[in-house]
Amino acid sequence: MNVQKNENEFVDLRNYNSLKIPSYCKTLIHLSSVQDLLLFSNLLHDKKFILGEGTNIIIDAPAERPILYPILLNVIKNKTILSSKKNIIYVRCFGGENWNTFVNWTLENNFGGIENLISIPGTVGAAPFQNIGAYGVEISNFISSVNVWDFKKKVIKTLTRKQCKFSYRSSIFKEQVKDDGINNPRYLILSIDFRLWKIDKYPLQIEYSGIKEKLPDKPTAKKLASVIAKLREQKLPNPNSYPNIGSFFINPSISVKKAQLLKKKFPEMPFSVQKENSLIKISAAWLIEKAGFRGKRENNIGVSNRHSLILINYKNASAKKILSFAKEIQDAVMQKFNIQLTIEPTILDSSEI
Ligand SMILES: Cc1cc2nc3c(=O)[nH]c(=O)nc-3n(C[C@H](O)[C@H](O)[C@H](O)COP(=O)(O)OP(=O)(O)OC[C@H]3O[C@@H](n4cnc5c(N)ncnc54)[C@H](O)[C@@H]3O)c2cc1C
């Protein structure tokens, strides 16, 4: 365990969030083993925040208002094959592993299933938090169970896939902090048990628009992964050059009736029907573009001209400035379409009690 703490200075979190917001905390604890966690849990204050690679958070903690409770940086790593039977392989991966490294490892070992989720930044441990998804696939489709540290009961517990209550960009983990506060997480995701397939024994998910035509007649999981990785590279600004956190808003779901009314007014509006609840999912990127925000820049903040769901912090903008720009977008979309856009990433605000 490595504890970064300096009595005279606060820890600079700029390199721990991909939006590169200047932000500070008093104590940053690097958890590198389960033993660290057991040792530390007895000393733990009530409040804490779990950090992965910071690719889906907005940290609102400027130098004059740093985070005073501990931030737990999850760097617990390891991945192992648990068992295999016929075409199914069970694999355990610890939360501090990098997600993309894990996807590549599964492909190198000829395990299929999560190839559509290649190139998503962040840790394995954060992936169930918002049930990461891309190109028609969600991580929850391949999770068998999630092993967590339960801060309340101070035990390691296994949650089945059902107990994780996965839904579009959400889970029990996200809902719990929504209810109890972002600085009061009940569970730290230690490791995930995945149910994967022997490569190419699983029907590839290639229906997402723009993929099929780029694949050969007999596509393989590895080829699919490389096509998606290339598409993402072309479409998404790299956070190392253009600090961002991926999609800033989730795609809104609206009623069939409301969608029909909008479709009359905007016949070209893209939409999809959600099988699970019969609601209509609308593309947030399209709404933002039509509200006139694609490529729009205000001082140090702007909407990417490559992808209108991505906000870029061009130079040291504060969380408050970024959130007020996001509010302008929300207001414009509300005014034009009567649809409320919801912010996707976690907001870590040091003034939250
Ligand atoms: C360029 C770019 C593209 C992206 N594309 C996609 C995409 O296609 N699909 C998609 O779904 N997302 C996408 N994202 C968002 C992001 O990659 C994911 O949400 C990712 O899972 C975040 O991982 P992280 O380790 O950075 O989490 P962090 O940002 O560090 O944390 C996110 C949340 O998870 C919680 N958390 C982190 N680790 C744990 C843990 N071990 N236990 C419990 N809670 C934890 C944190 O407390 C926080 O609330 C993209 C981001 C970027 C920058």
mmCIF file of C-alpha atoms and ligand atoms in Angstrom:
data_model
loop_
_atom_site.group_PDB
_atom_site.id
_atom_site.type_symbol
_atom_site.label_atom_id
_atom_site.label_comp_id
_atom_site.label_asym_id
_atom_site.label_seq_id
_atom_site.Cartn_x
_atom_site.Cartn_y
_atom_site.Cartn_z
ATOM 1 C CA MET A 1 0.000 0.000 0.000
ATOM 2 C CA ASN A 2 1.311 3.412 -0.911
ATOM 3 C CA VAL A 3 -0.232 6.419 0.810
ATOM 4 C CA GLN A 4 0.335 9.775 -0.871
ATOM 5 C CA LYS A 5 -0.096 12.424 1.768
ATOM 6 C CA ASN A 6 1.736 15.637 2.320
ATOM 7 C CA GLU A 7 0.933 17.768 5.338
ATOM 8 C CA ASN A 8 1.936 20.999 3.579
ATOM 9 C CA GLU A 9 0.565 20.354 0.132
ATOM 10 C CA PHE A 10 -2.441 18.600 -1.319
ATOM 11 C CA VAL A 11 -2.171 15.757 -3.844
ATOM 12 C CA ASP A 12 -2.641 17.050 -7.397
ATOM 13 C CA LEU A 13 -5.279 14.923 -9.157
ATOM 14 C CA ARG A 14 -4.741 16.382 -12.638
ATOM 15 C CA ASN A 15 -2.982 13.223 -13.777
ATOM 16 C CA TYR A 16 -5.679 11.024 -12.268
ATOM 17 C CA ASN A 17 -8.599 12.328 -14.362
ATOM 18 C CA SER A 18 -8.692 12.260 -18.153
ATOM 19 C CA LEU A 19 -10.498 15.642 -18.304
ATOM 20 C CA LYS A 20 -7.341 17.072 -16.692
ATOM 21 C CA ILE A 21 -9.319 19.260 -14.311
ATOM 22 C CA PRO A 22 -7.016 20.959 -11.798
ATOM 23 C CA SER A 23 -8.227 19.268 -8.595
ATOM 24 C CA TYR A 24 -6.801 18.244 -5.255
ATOM 25 C CA CYS A 25 -7.201 15.846 -2.344
ATOM 26 C CA LYS A 26 -5.566 15.380 1.030
ATOM 27 C CA THR A 27 -4.871 11.629 0.875
ATOM 28 C CA LEU A 28 -4.539 9.257 -2.069
ATOM 29 C CA ILE A 29 -4.213 5.597 -1.109
ATOM 30 C CA HIS A 30 -2.907 3.130 -3.701
ATOM 31 C CA LEU A 31 -4.534 -0.231 -2.940
ATOM 32 C CA SER A 32 -2.342 -2.869 -4.556
ATOM 33 C CA SER A 33 -3.549 -6.017 -2.794
ATOM 34 C CA VAL A 34 -6.575 -7.388 -0.986
ATOM 35 C CA GLN A 35 -4.411 -7.397 2.186
ATOM 36 C CA ASP A 36 -4.005 -3.611 1.827
ATOM 37 C CA LEU A 37 -7.736 -3.300 1.790
ATOM 38 C CA LEU A 38 -8.211 -5.506 4.875
ATOM 39 C CA LEU A 39 -5.537 -3.547 6.725
ATOM 40 C CA PHE A 40 -6.924 -0.220 5.713
ATOM 41 C CA SER A 41 -10.599 -1.001 6.235
ATOM 42 C CA ASN A 42 -10.193 -0.886 10.026
ATOM 43 C CA LEU A 43 -8.747 2.599 9.841
ATOM 44 C CA LEU A 44 -11.236 3.827 7.317
ATOM 45 C CA HIS A 45 -13.141 7.017 7.899
ATOM 46 C CA ASP A 46 -16.824 7.075 6.971
ATOM 47 C CA LYS A 47 -16.269 8.908 3.749
ATOM 48 C CA LYS A 48 -14.098 7.777 0.876
ATOM 49 C CA PHE A 49 -14.092 7.729 -2.912
ATOM 50 C CA ILE A 50 -13.009 4.852 -5.166
ATOM 51 C CA LEU A 51 -10.939 5.887 -8.163
ATOM 52 C CA GLY A 52 -10.006 3.839 -11.215
ATOM 53 C CA GLU A 53 -8.272 5.582 -14.119
ATOM 54 C CA GLY A 54 -10.494 8.665 -13.828
ATOM 55 C CA THR A 55 -11.850 8.410 -17.387
ATOM 56 C CA ASN A 56 -15.457 8.892 -16.340
ATOM 57 C CA ILE A 57 -15.368 11.467 -13.556
ATOM 58 C CA ILE A 58 -15.609 15.217 -13.170
ATOM 59 C CA ILE A 59 -13.675 16.274 -10.079
ATOM 60 C CA ASP A 60 -14.896 19.523 -8.562
ATOM 61 C CA ALA A 61 -12.214 20.114 -5.922
ATOM 62 C CA PRO A 62 -10.093 23.192 -6.649
ATOM 63 C CA ALA A 63 -7.044 24.069 -4.524
ATOM 64 C CA GLU A 64 -9.132 26.227 -2.165
ATOM 65 C CA ARG A 65 -11.652 23.395 -1.648
ATOM 66 C CA PRO A 66 -9.771 20.048 -1.812
ATOM 67 C CA ILE A 67 -11.246 16.649 -0.981
ATOM 68 C CA LEU A 68 -10.454 15.959 2.656
ATOM 69 C CA TYR A 69 -11.539 12.309 2.881
ATOM 70 C CA PRO A 70 -9.361 9.500 1.448
ATOM 71 C CA ILE A 71 -9.391 8.598 -2.214
ATOM 72 C CA LEU A 72 -8.790 4.894 -2.799
ATOM 73 C CA LEU A 73 -6.950 4.214 -6.032
ATOM 74 C CA ASN A 74 -7.682 0.642 -7.020
ATOM 75 C CA VAL A 75 -4.548 -0.934 -8.537
ATOM 76 C CA ILE A 76 -5.170 -4.552 -7.499
ATOM 77 C CA LYS A 77 -4.178 -6.650 -10.523
ATOM 78 C CA ASN A 78 -4.295 -10.253 -11.703
ATOM 79 C CA LYS A 79 -6.171 -12.366 -14.222
ATOM 80 C CA THR A 80 -6.674 -16.128 -14.241
ATOM 81 C CA ILE A 81 -8.621 -18.841 -16.018
ATOM 82 C CA LEU A 82 -11.003 -20.412 -13.501
ATOM 83 C CA SER A 83 -12.453 -23.285 -15.517
ATOM 84 C CA SER A 84 -13.594 -24.316 -18.961
ATOM 85 C CA LYS A 85 -16.312 -26.613 -20.183
ATOM 86 C CA LYS A 86 -17.126 -27.302 -23.820
ATOM 87 C CA ASN A 87 -17.278 -23.858 -25.443
ATOM 88 C CA ILE A 88 -17.447 -21.830 -22.225
ATOM 89 C CA ILE A 89 -14.499 -20.395 -20.280
ATOM 90 C CA TYR A 90 -14.711 -18.736 -16.876
ATOM 91 C CA VAL A 91 -12.072 -16.076 -16.284
ATOM 92 C CA ARG A 92 -11.400 -13.921 -13.207
ATOM 93 C CA CYS A 93 -9.940 -10.458 -13.659
ATOM 94 C CA PHE A 94 -9.065 -8.072 -10.808
ATOM 95 C CA GLY A 95 -10.383 -4.520 -10.766
ATOM 96 C CA GLY A 96 -7.090 -2.648 -11.095
ATOM 97 C CA GLU A 97 -6.309 -4.178 -14.504
ATOM 98 C CA ASN A 98 -6.699 -1.921 -17.519
ATOM 99 C CA TRP A 99 -9.864 -2.858 -19.422
ATOM 100 C CA ASN A 100 -8.361 -2.711 -22.911
ATOM 101 C CA THR A 101 -5.354 -4.793 -21.842
ATOM 102 C CA PHE A 102 -7.805 -7.384 -20.527
ATOM 103 C CA VAL A 103 -9.817 -7.466 -23.786
ATOM 104 C CA ASN A 104 -6.592 -7.969 -25.762
ATOM 105 C CA TRP A 105 -5.518 -10.720 -23.352
ATOM 106 C CA THR A 106 -8.826 -12.575 -23.902
ATOM 107 C CA LEU A 107 -8.331 -12.412 -27.673
ATOM 108 C CA GLU A 108 -4.700 -13.565 -27.430
ATOM 109 C CA ASN A 109 -5.961 -16.552 -25.433
ATOM 110 C CA ASN A 110 -8.676 -17.231 -28.018
ATOM 111 C CA PHE A 111 -11.585 -16.301 -25.746
ATOM 112 C CA GLY A 112 -14.429 -14.453 -27.446
ATOM 113 C CA GLY A 113 -17.369 -12.338 -26.337
ATOM 114 C CA ILE A 114 -16.101 -8.915 -25.292
ATOM 115 C CA GLU A 115 -14.357 -7.982 -28.564
ATOM 116 C CA ASN A 116 -16.899 -5.199 -29.290
ATOM 117 C CA LEU A 117 -15.773 -3.499 -26.071
ATOM 118 C CA ILE A 118 -12.177 -3.074 -27.228
ATOM 119 C CA SER A 119 -10.451 0.298 -26.695
ATOM 120 C CA ILE A 120 -12.771 1.523 -23.932
ATOM 121 C CA PRO A 121 -10.497 3.345 -21.482
ATOM 122 C CA GLY A 122 -10.482 2.724 -17.731
ATOM 123 C CA THR A 123 -10.147 -0.137 -15.281
ATOM 124 C CA VAL A 124 -11.866 -3.509 -15.156
ATOM 125 C CA GLY A 125 -13.207 -2.626 -11.674
ATOM 126 C CA ALA A 126 -15.057 0.445 -12.916
ATOM 127 C CA ALA A 127 -16.595 -1.325 -15.910
ATOM 128 C CA PRO A 128 -19.621 -2.832 -14.077
ATOM 129 C CA PHE A 129 -20.272 0.488 -12.286
ATOM 130 C CA GLN A 130 -21.919 1.954 -15.370
ATOM 131 C CA ASN A 131 -22.260 -1.341 -17.271
ATOM 132 C CA ILE A 132 -19.943 -0.179 -20.051
ATOM 133 C CA GLY A 133 -21.222 -0.717 -23.532
ATOM 134 C CA ALA A 134 -20.315 -0.097 -27.152
ATOM 135 C CA TYR A 135 -21.186 -1.331 -30.631
ATOM 136 C CA GLY A 136 -24.286 -3.222 -29.500
ATOM 137 C CA VAL A 137 -22.715 -5.069 -26.531
ATOM 138 C CA GLU A 138 -22.744 -4.438 -22.772
ATOM 139 C CA ILE A 139 -20.261 -5.912 -20.292
ATOM 140 C CA SER A 140 -23.152 -7.352 -18.240
ATOM 141 C CA ASN A 141 -23.835 -9.880 -21.034
ATOM 142 C CA PHE A 142 -20.552 -11.601 -20.115
ATOM 143 C CA ILE A 143 -20.453 -11.229 -16.327
ATOM 144 C CA SER A 144 -21.061 -14.329 -14.248
ATOM 145 C CA SER A 145 -20.529 -12.632 -10.860
ATOM 146 C CA VAL A 146 -18.773 -9.686 -9.216
ATOM 147 C CA ASN A 147 -16.574 -10.058 -6.113
ATOM 148 C CA VAL A 148 -16.714 -7.015 -3.871
ATOM 149 C CA TRP A 149 -15.426 -5.658 -0.610
ATOM 150 C CA ASP A 150 -18.519 -4.727 1.407
ATOM 151 C CA PHE A 151 -17.566 -1.643 3.467
ATOM 152 C CA LYS A 152 -20.687 -1.983 5.605
ATOM 153 C CA LYS A 153 -20.196 -5.607 6.653
ATOM 154 C CA LYS A 154 -16.392 -5.589 6.251
ATOM 155 C CA VAL A 155 -16.362 -8.835 4.274
ATOM 156 C CA ILE A 156 -15.633 -10.007 0.747
ATOM 157 C CA LYS A 157 -18.885 -10.910 -0.938
ATOM 158 C CA THR A 158 -19.933 -12.323 -4.309
ATOM 159 C CA LEU A 159 -22.826 -10.692 -6.134
ATOM 160 C CA THR A 160 -24.490 -12.677 -8.887
ATOM 161 C CA ARG A 161 -25.150 -11.004 -12.208
ATOM 162 C CA LYS A 162 -28.806 -10.655 -11.213
ATOM 163 C CA GLN A 163 -27.921 -9.027 -7.879
ATOM 164 C CA CYS A 164 -25.849 -6.431 -9.769
ATOM 165 C CA LYS A 165 -29.112 -5.087 -11.315
ATOM 166 C CA PHE A 166 -27.501 -4.094 -14.579
ATOM 167 C CA SER A 167 -29.343 -1.781 -16.937
ATOM 168 C CA TYR A 168 -28.377 0.730 -19.629
ATOM 169 C CA ARG A 169 -25.297 2.558 -18.213
ATOM 170 C CA SER A 170 -26.225 1.588 -14.671
ATOM 171 C CA SER A 171 -25.972 -1.044 -11.947
ATOM 172 C CA ILE A 172 -26.533 -1.544 -8.224
ATOM 173 C CA PHE A 173 -23.115 0.100 -7.683
ATOM 174 C CA LYS A 174 -24.124 3.316 -9.438
ATOM 175 C CA GLU A 175 -27.610 3.359 -7.895
ATOM 176 C CA GLN A 176 -26.255 2.845 -4.353
ATOM 177 C CA VAL A 177 -23.993 5.912 -4.485
ATOM 178 C CA LYS A 178 -26.766 7.893 -6.130
ATOM 179 C CA ASP A 179 -28.882 7.150 -3.044
ATOM 180 C CA ASP A 180 -26.220 7.292 -0.308
ATOM 181 C CA GLY A 181 -23.723 9.800 -1.719
ATOM 182 C CA ILE A 182 -20.744 9.472 -4.037
ATOM 183 C CA ASN A 183 -18.402 9.583 -1.028
ATOM 184 C CA ASN A 184 -20.241 6.734 0.680
ATOM 185 C CA PRO A 185 -19.787 3.667 -1.551
ATOM 186 C CA ARG A 186 -20.884 0.385 -0.044
ATOM 187 C CA TYR A 187 -18.941 -1.843 -2.454
ATOM 188 C CA LEU A 188 -15.448 -1.805 -3.875
ATOM 189 C CA ILE A 189 -15.325 -4.057 -6.937
ATOM 190 C CA LEU A 190 -12.355 -6.351 -6.344
ATOM 191 C CA SER A 191 -12.664 -8.739 -9.272
ATOM 192 C CA ILE A 192 -15.081 -9.924 -11.907
ATOM 193 C CA ASP A 193 -15.797 -13.488 -12.999
ATOM 194 C CA PHE A 194 -16.495 -13.481 -16.727
ATOM 195 C CA ARG A 195 -18.291 -16.138 -18.738
ATOM 196 C CA LEU A 196 -16.585 -16.090 -22.127
ATOM 197 C CA TRP A 197 -16.641 -18.316 -25.207
ATOM 198 C CA LYS A 198 -14.075 -20.270 -27.118
ATOM 199 C CA ILE A 199 -13.268 -17.858 -29.892
ATOM 200 C CA ASP A 200 -15.676 -17.828 -32.814
ATOM 201 C CA LYS A 201 -18.068 -20.253 -31.080
ATOM 202 C CA TYR A 202 -20.298 -17.327 -30.239
ATOM 203 C CA PRO A 203 -22.354 -15.367 -32.796
ATOM 204 C CA LEU A 204 -20.463 -12.145 -33.457
ATOM 205 C CA GLN A 205 -22.401 -8.928 -32.820
ATOM 206 C CA ILE A 206 -21.969 -7.084 -36.113
ATOM 207 C CA GLU A 207 -25.352 -5.423 -36.607
ATOM 208 C CA TYR A 208 -24.276 -2.021 -35.278
ATOM 209 C CA SER A 209 -24.290 0.457 -38.123
ATOM 210 C CA GLY A 210 -21.027 0.901 -40.004
ATOM 211 C CA ILE A 211 -19.388 -2.391 -38.955
ATOM 212 C CA LYS A 212 -20.674 -5.095 -41.301
ATOM 213 C CA GLU A 213 -19.443 -3.440 -44.479
ATOM 214 C CA LYS A 214 -15.908 -3.209 -43.100
ATOM 215 C CA LEU A 215 -15.675 -6.936 -42.341
ATOM 216 C CA PRO A 216 -14.653 -9.786 -44.657
ATOM 217 C CA ASP A 217 -17.259 -12.420 -45.686
ATOM 218 C CA LYS A 218 -16.224 -14.736 -42.865
ATOM 219 C CA PRO A 219 -15.450 -12.365 -40.002
ATOM 220 C CA THR A 220 -13.599 -13.476 -36.873
ATOM 221 C CA ALA A 221 -13.683 -12.020 -33.360
ATOM 222 C CA LYS A 222 -10.125 -10.734 -33.795
ATOM 223 C CA LYS A 223 -10.959 -9.026 -37.090
ATOM 224 C CA LEU A 224 -14.088 -7.499 -35.546
ATOM 225 C CA ALA A 225 -12.014 -6.152 -32.643
ATOM 226 C CA SER A 226 -9.485 -4.580 -34.989
ATOM 227 C CA VAL A 227 -12.228 -2.945 -37.121
ATOM 228 C CA ILE A 228 -13.874 -1.470 -34.014
ATOM 229 C CA ALA A 229 -10.543 -0.297 -32.574
ATOM 230 C CA LYS A 230 -9.793 1.525 -35.835
ATOM 231 C CA LEU A 231 -13.275 3.089 -35.998
ATOM 232 C CA ARG A 232 -12.940 4.342 -32.425
ATOM 233 C CA GLU A 233 -9.527 5.802 -33.158
ATOM 234 C CA GLN A 234 -10.966 7.734 -36.121
ATOM 235 C CA LYS A 235 -14.122 8.882 -34.332
ATOM 236 C CA LEU A 236 -13.034 9.684 -30.782
ATOM 237 C CA PRO A 237 -10.550 12.360 -29.752
ATOM 238 C CA ASN A 238 -7.650 10.867 -27.779
ATOM 239 C CA PRO A 239 -7.833 12.094 -24.146
ATOM 240 C CA ASN A 240 -4.025 12.430 -24.032
ATOM 241 C CA SER A 241 -4.157 15.200 -26.647
ATOM 242 C CA TYR A 242 -7.745 16.414 -26.088
ATOM 243 C CA PRO A 243 -8.685 15.842 -22.434
ATOM 244 C CA ASN A 244 -12.155 14.268 -22.316
ATOM 245 C CA ILE A 245 -14.216 11.592 -20.587
ATOM 246 C CA GLY A 246 -15.958 10.026 -23.586
ATOM 247 C CA SER A 247 -19.725 10.522 -23.827
ATOM 248 C CA PHE A 248 -20.762 13.384 -21.588
ATOM 249 C CA PHE A 249 -24.491 12.539 -21.724
ATOM 250 C CA ILE A 250 -26.426 9.281 -21.916
ATOM 251 C CA ASN A 251 -28.833 8.630 -24.786
ATOM 252 C CA PRO A 252 -32.275 9.654 -23.494
ATOM 253 C CA SER A 253 -35.248 7.274 -23.510
ATOM 254 C CA ILE A 254 -38.670 8.729 -24.259
ATOM 255 C CA SER A 255 -42.220 7.411 -24.647
ATOM 256 C CA VAL A 256 -43.501 6.149 -28.006
ATOM 257 C CA LYS A 257 -46.047 8.985 -28.072
ATOM 258 C CA LYS A 258 -43.422 11.669 -27.565
ATOM 259 C CA ALA A 259 -41.165 10.037 -30.177
ATOM 260 C CA GLN A 260 -44.007 10.028 -32.729
ATOM 261 C CA LEU A 261 -44.604 13.744 -32.189
ATOM 262 C CA LEU A 262 -40.903 14.518 -32.576
ATOM 263 C CA LYS A 263 -40.596 12.311 -35.655
ATOM 264 C CA LYS A 264 -43.304 14.383 -37.350
ATOM 265 C CA LYS A 265 -41.305 17.534 -36.721
ATOM 266 C CA PHE A 266 -37.852 15.994 -37.335
ATOM 267 C CA PRO A 267 -38.332 13.059 -39.767
ATOM 268 C CA GLU A 268 -34.572 12.371 -39.957
ATOM 269 C CA MET A 269 -34.253 11.876 -36.154
ATOM 270 C CA PRO A 270 -32.427 8.564 -35.464
ATOM 271 C CA PHE A 271 -34.001 6.306 -32.832
ATOM 272 C CA SER A 272 -34.142 2.696 -31.646
ATOM 273 C CA VAL A 273 -36.771 0.722 -29.742
ATOM 274 C CA GLN A 274 -35.657 -0.665 -26.379
ATOM 275 C CA LYS A 275 -36.918 -4.234 -26.107
ATOM 276 C CA GLU A 276 -36.737 -4.317 -22.301
ATOM 277 C CA ASN A 277 -39.121 -1.401 -21.619
ATOM 278 C CA SER A 278 -40.675 -0.415 -24.985
ATOM 279 C CA LEU A 279 -39.250 3.076 -24.661
ATOM 280 C CA ILE A 280 -37.586 4.841 -27.579
ATOM 281 C CA LYS A 281 -33.883 5.616 -27.310
ATOM 282 C CA ILE A 282 -32.788 8.818 -29.041
ATOM 283 C CA SER A 283 -29.214 9.653 -30.031
ATOM 284 C CA ALA A 284 -27.934 12.348 -27.651
ATOM 285 C CA ALA A 285 -25.178 13.168 -30.177
ATOM 286 C CA TRP A 286 -27.802 13.971 -32.825
ATOM 287 C CA LEU A 287 -29.790 16.178 -30.422
ATOM 288 C CA ILE A 288 -26.652 18.130 -29.474
ATOM 289 C CA GLU A 289 -25.620 18.552 -33.092
ATOM 290 C CA LYS A 290 -29.083 19.792 -34.090
ATOM 291 C CA ALA A 291 -29.072 22.203 -31.139
ATOM 292 C CA GLY A 292 -26.025 23.775 -32.811
ATOM 293 C CA PHE A 293 -23.272 22.626 -30.446
ATOM 294 C CA ARG A 294 -21.106 20.365 -32.626
ATOM 295 C CA GLY A 295 -17.612 21.899 -32.657
ATOM 296 C CA LYS A 296 -18.759 24.879 -30.560
ATOM 297 C CA ARG A 297 -16.080 26.264 -28.252
ATOM 298 C CA GLU A 298 -16.308 28.720 -25.375
ATOM 299 C CA ASN A 299 -12.891 29.756 -24.058
ATOM 300 C CA ASN A 300 -11.188 26.575 -22.802
ATOM 301 C CA ILE A 301 -14.140 24.216 -23.235
ATOM 302 C CA GLY A 302 -15.743 22.886 -26.370
ATOM 303 C CA VAL A 303 -17.747 20.142 -28.028
ATOM 304 C CA SER A 304 -15.578 17.960 -30.255
ATOM 305 C CA ASN A 305 -16.165 18.502 -33.968
ATOM 306 C CA ARG A 306 -15.559 14.778 -34.498
ATOM 307 C CA HIS A 307 -18.241 13.635 -32.038
ATOM 308 C CA SER A 308 -20.848 15.907 -30.481
ATOM 309 C CA LEU A 309 -21.198 13.823 -27.302
ATOM 310 C CA ILE A 310 -17.643 14.642 -26.294
ATOM 311 C CA LEU A 311 -16.687 17.757 -24.358
ATOM 312 C CA ILE A 312 -13.036 18.750 -24.433
ATOM 313 C CA ASN A 313 -11.146 20.620 -21.758
ATOM 314 C CA TYR A 314 -8.678 22.555 -23.928
ATOM 315 C CA LYS A 315 -6.772 24.117 -21.054
ATOM 316 C CA ASN A 316 -7.241 23.705 -17.309
ATOM 317 C CA ALA A 317 -10.951 24.582 -17.216
ATOM 318 C CA SER A 318 -12.512 24.061 -13.802
ATOM 319 C CA ALA A 319 -15.317 21.580 -13.126
ATOM 320 C CA LYS A 320 -17.707 24.488 -12.513
ATOM 321 C CA LYS A 321 -16.945 25.975 -15.969
ATOM 322 C CA ILE A 322 -17.352 22.581 -17.646
ATOM 323 C CA LEU A 323 -20.642 21.919 -15.868
ATOM 324 C CA SER A 324 -22.008 25.341 -16.745
ATOM 325 C CA PHE A 325 -21.159 24.734 -20.438
ATOM 326 C CA ALA A 326 -22.910 21.340 -20.152
ATOM 327 C CA LYS A 327 -25.951 23.135 -18.697
ATOM 328 C CA GLU A 328 -26.055 25.413 -21.763
ATOM 329 C CA ILE A 329 -26.208 22.291 -23.943
ATOM 330 C CA GLN A 330 -28.928 20.735 -21.765
ATOM 331 C CA ASP A 331 -30.988 23.951 -21.906
ATOM 332 C CA ALA A 332 -30.654 24.234 -25.698
ATOM 333 C CA VAL A 333 -31.722 20.592 -26.205
ATOM 334 C CA MET A 334 -34.622 21.060 -23.795
ATOM 335 C CA GLN A 335 -35.777 24.168 -25.615
ATOM 336 C CA LYS A 336 -35.613 22.598 -29.074
ATOM 337 C CA PHE A 337 -36.787 19.034 -28.348
ATOM 338 C CA ASN A 338 -38.306 19.108 -24.844
ATOM 339 C CA ILE A 339 -35.870 16.333 -23.829
ATOM 340 C CA GLN A 340 -33.756 16.382 -20.663
ATOM 341 C CA LEU A 341 -30.162 15.214 -21.206
ATOM 342 C CA THR A 342 -28.601 13.384 -18.246
ATOM 343 C CA ILE A 343 -24.877 13.664 -17.509
ATOM 344 C CA GLU A 344 -23.174 10.244 -17.756
ATOM 345 C CA PRO A 345 -19.967 10.570 -15.670
ATOM 346 C CA THR A 346 -19.693 10.665 -11.898
ATOM 347 C CA ILE A 347 -19.432 14.147 -10.390
ATOM 348 C CA LEU A 348 -17.112 14.203 -7.387
ATOM 349 C CA ASP A 349 -17.824 17.488 -5.629
ATOM 350 C CA SER A 350 -15.734 18.257 -2.535
ATOM 351 C CA SER A 351 -18.564 20.339 -1.081
ATOM 352 C CA GLU A 352 -20.933 17.342 -1.058
ATOM 353 C CA ILE A 353 -21.570 16.391 2.549
HETATM 354 C C1 LIG B 1 -12.286 8.472 -25.017
HETATM 355 C C2 LIG B 1 -13.267 7.736 -24.129
HETATM 356 C C3 LIG B 1 -14.134 6.809 -24.687
HETATM 357 C C4 LIG B 1 -15.053 6.125 -23.879
HETATM 358 N N1 LIG B 1 -15.880 5.211 -24.467
HETATM 359 C C5 LIG B 1 -16.781 4.542 -23.716
HETATM 360 C C6 LIG B 1 -17.654 3.581 -24.317
HETATM 361 O O1 LIG B 1 -17.593 3.314 -25.512
HETATM 362 N N2 LIG B 1 -18.561 2.963 -23.518
HETATM 363 C C7 LIG B 1 -18.640 3.211 -22.174
HETATM 364 O O2 LIG B 1 -19.492 2.596 -21.509
HETATM 365 N N3 LIG B 1 -17.817 4.102 -21.579
HETATM 366 C C8 LIG B 1 -16.896 4.772 -22.305
HETATM 367 N N4 LIG B 1 -16.061 5.691 -21.712
HETATM 368 C C9 LIG B 1 -16.182 5.959 -20.263
HETATM 369 C C10 LIG B 1 -15.156 5.170 -19.392
HETATM 370 O O3 LIG B 1 -14.167 4.631 -20.200
HETATM 371 C C11 LIG B 1 -15.812 4.040 -18.607
HETATM 372 O O4 LIG B 1 -16.868 4.516 -17.823
HETATM 373 C C12 LIG B 1 -14.812 3.317 -17.691
HETATM 374 O O5 LIG B 1 -15.403 2.153 -17.166
HETATM 375 C C13 LIG B 1 -14.305 4.193 -16.535
HETATM 376 O O6 LIG B 1 -13.234 3.518 -15.914
HETATM 377 P P1 LIG B 1 -12.270 4.256 -14.888
HETATM 378 O O7 LIG B 1 -11.374 3.237 -14.284
HETATM 379 O O8 LIG B 1 -11.594 5.385 -15.551
HETATM 380 O O9 LIG B 1 -13.311 4.772 -13.805
HETATM 381 P P2 LIG B 1 -13.292 6.143 -12.980
HETATM 382 O O10 LIG B 1 -13.554 7.271 -13.911
HETATM 383 O O11 LIG B 1 -12.074 6.218 -12.148
HETATM 384 O O12 LIG B 1 -14.569 5.935 -12.052
HETATM 385 C C14 LIG B 1 -15.871 5.929 -12.597
HETATM 386 C C15 LIG B 1 -16.862 5.534 -11.487
HETATM 387 O O13 LIG B 1 -16.660 4.167 -11.130
HETATM 388 C C16 LIG B 1 -16.424 4.040 -9.725
HETATM 389 N N5 LIG B 1 -15.421 2.980 -9.543
HETATM 390 C C17 LIG B 1 -14.204 2.914 -10.135
HETATM 391 N N6 LIG B 1 -13.573 1.782 -9.763
HETATM 392 C C18 LIG B 1 -14.403 1.134 -8.910
HETATM 393 C C19 LIG B 1 -14.311 -0.082 -8.165
HETATM 394 N N7 LIG B 1 -13.244 -0.878 -8.239
HETATM 395 N N8 LIG B 1 -15.355 -0.425 -7.361
HETATM 396 C C20 LIG B 1 -16.460 0.359 -7.277
HETATM 397 N N9 LIG B 1 -16.603 1.519 -7.952
HETATM 398 C C21 LIG B 1 -15.588 1.900 -8.766
HETATM 399 C C22 LIG B 1 -15.886 5.400 -9.303
HETATM 400 O O14 LIG B 1 -16.105 5.635 -7.917
HETATM 401 C C23 LIG B 1 -16.668 6.338 -10.203
HETATM 402 O O15 LIG B 1 -17.921 6.628 -9.641
HETATM 403 C C24 LIG B 1 -15.109 6.381 -22.487
HETATM 404 C C25 LIG B 1 -14.214 7.308 -21.926
HETATM 405 C C26 LIG B 1 -13.300 7.974 -22.732
HETATM 406 C C27 LIG B 1 -12.336 8.952 -22.112
#
